XYZ file of C-alpha atoms in Angstrom:
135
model
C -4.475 17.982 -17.074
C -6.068 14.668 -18.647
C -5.317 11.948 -16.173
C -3.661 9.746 -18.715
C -1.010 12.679 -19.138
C -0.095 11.856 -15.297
C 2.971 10.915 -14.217
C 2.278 9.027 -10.777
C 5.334 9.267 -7.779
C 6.425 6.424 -6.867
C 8.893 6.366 -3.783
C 10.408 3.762 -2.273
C 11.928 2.807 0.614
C 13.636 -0.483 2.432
C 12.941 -1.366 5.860
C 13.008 -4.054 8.190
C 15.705 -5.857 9.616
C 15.606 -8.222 6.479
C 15.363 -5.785 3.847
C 11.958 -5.390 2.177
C 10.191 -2.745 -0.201
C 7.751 -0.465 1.296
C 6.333 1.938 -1.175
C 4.252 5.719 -1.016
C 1.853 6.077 -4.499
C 1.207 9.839 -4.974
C -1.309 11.483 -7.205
C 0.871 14.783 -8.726
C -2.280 16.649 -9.701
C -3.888 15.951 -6.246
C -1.359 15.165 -3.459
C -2.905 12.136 -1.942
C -0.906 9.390 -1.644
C -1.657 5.157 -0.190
C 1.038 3.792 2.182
C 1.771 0.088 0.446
C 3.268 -2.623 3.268
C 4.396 -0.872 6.016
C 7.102 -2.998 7.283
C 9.559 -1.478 9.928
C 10.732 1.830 10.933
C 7.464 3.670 10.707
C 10.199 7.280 10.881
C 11.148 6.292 7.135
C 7.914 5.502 6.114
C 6.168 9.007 6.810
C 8.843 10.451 4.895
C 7.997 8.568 1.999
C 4.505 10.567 2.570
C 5.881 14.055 2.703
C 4.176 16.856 0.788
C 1.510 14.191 0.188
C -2.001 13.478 1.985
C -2.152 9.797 3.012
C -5.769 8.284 2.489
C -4.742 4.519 2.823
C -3.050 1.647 4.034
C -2.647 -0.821 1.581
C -1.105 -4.423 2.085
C 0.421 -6.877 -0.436
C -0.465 -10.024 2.023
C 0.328 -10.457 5.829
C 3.833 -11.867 6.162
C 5.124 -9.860 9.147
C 8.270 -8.348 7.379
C 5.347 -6.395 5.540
C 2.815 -5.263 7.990
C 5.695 -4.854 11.288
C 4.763 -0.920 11.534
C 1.132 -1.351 10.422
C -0.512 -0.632 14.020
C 1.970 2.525 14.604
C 1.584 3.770 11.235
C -2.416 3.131 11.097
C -2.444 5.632 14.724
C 0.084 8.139 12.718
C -2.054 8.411 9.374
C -5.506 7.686 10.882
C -6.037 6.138 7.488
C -7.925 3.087 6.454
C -6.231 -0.288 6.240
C -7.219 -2.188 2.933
C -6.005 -6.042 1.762
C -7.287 -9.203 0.835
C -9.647 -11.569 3.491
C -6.900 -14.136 3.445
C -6.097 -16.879 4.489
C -3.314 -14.550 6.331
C -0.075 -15.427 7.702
C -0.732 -18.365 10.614
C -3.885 -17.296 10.385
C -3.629 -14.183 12.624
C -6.678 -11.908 12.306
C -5.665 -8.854 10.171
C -6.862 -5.171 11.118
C -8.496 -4.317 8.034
C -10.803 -1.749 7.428
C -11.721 -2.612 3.847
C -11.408 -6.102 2.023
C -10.056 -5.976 -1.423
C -10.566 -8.675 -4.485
C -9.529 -9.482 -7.139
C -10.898 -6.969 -10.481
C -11.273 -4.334 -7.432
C -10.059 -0.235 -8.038
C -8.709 1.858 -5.504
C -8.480 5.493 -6.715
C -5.754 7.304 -5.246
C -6.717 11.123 -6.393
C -6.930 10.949 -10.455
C -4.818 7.459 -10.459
C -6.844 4.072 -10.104
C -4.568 1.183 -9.222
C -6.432 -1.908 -10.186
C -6.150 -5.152 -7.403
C -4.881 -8.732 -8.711
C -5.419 -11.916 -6.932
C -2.087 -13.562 -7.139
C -2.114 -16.112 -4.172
C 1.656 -18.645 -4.408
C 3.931 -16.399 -2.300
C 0.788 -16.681 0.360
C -3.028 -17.148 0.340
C -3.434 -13.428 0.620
C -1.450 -12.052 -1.802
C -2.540 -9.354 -4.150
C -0.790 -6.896 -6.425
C -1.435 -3.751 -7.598
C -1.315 -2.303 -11.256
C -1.932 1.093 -12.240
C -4.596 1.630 -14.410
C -3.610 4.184 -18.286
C -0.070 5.278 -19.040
C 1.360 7.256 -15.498
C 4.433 5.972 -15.742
């Protein structure tokens, strides 16, 4: 299968005790999957992973409604943690394991989701696009 022919699984889930967004990307040729802003209730979050293989931790910025659950669900995955250097929220070090910028690629089996600096919401913000026609 080409991997423009791809449809990419998105699955989404809200968490938190002020509802927010936390999403699972997964590859359908290859299974793996990225974790994006683990926010609460780390239970609903690895079921957004089933029948998937987790390779990442990926954050949006640092505002705690997104990264509540990141310690518990970085133990659970044993997975990298990936964001942008900051500034982060009150300028609280962030556990990252790999910094992302802006025009940066992370390839999540045969899908490439492409990073975008888009500080406003907070200093660290960054969004993430996939790359060809998966949707």
């Amino acid at each position: 299968m080409m991997a423009d022919d791809m449809k990419a699984e998105l699955r989404t889930a809200q968490v938190g005790p002020w509802p927010m967004n936390s999403y699972a990307l997964v590859c359908p040729n290859s299974r793996k999957s990225v974790l994006v802003d683990p926010g609460a209730d780390p239970q609903a979050l690895e079921q957004l992973l089933v029948d998937s293989s987790p390779i990442a931790i990926l954050l949006t910025h640092s505002h705690p409604d997104h990264i509540g659950a990141l310690d518990e669900m970085r133990r659970r995955l044993a997975v990298p943690v990936m964001a942008h250097a900051g500034p982060h929220y009150d300028d609280l070090p962030l556990p990252a394991d790999q910094w992302l910028a802006d025009g940066d690629v992370v390839p999540v089996g045969d899908l490439r989701l492409a990073v975008h600096y888009a500080p406003g919401h907070i200093g660290d913000q960054i969004c993430f696009a996939l790359e060809g026609d998966h949707r």
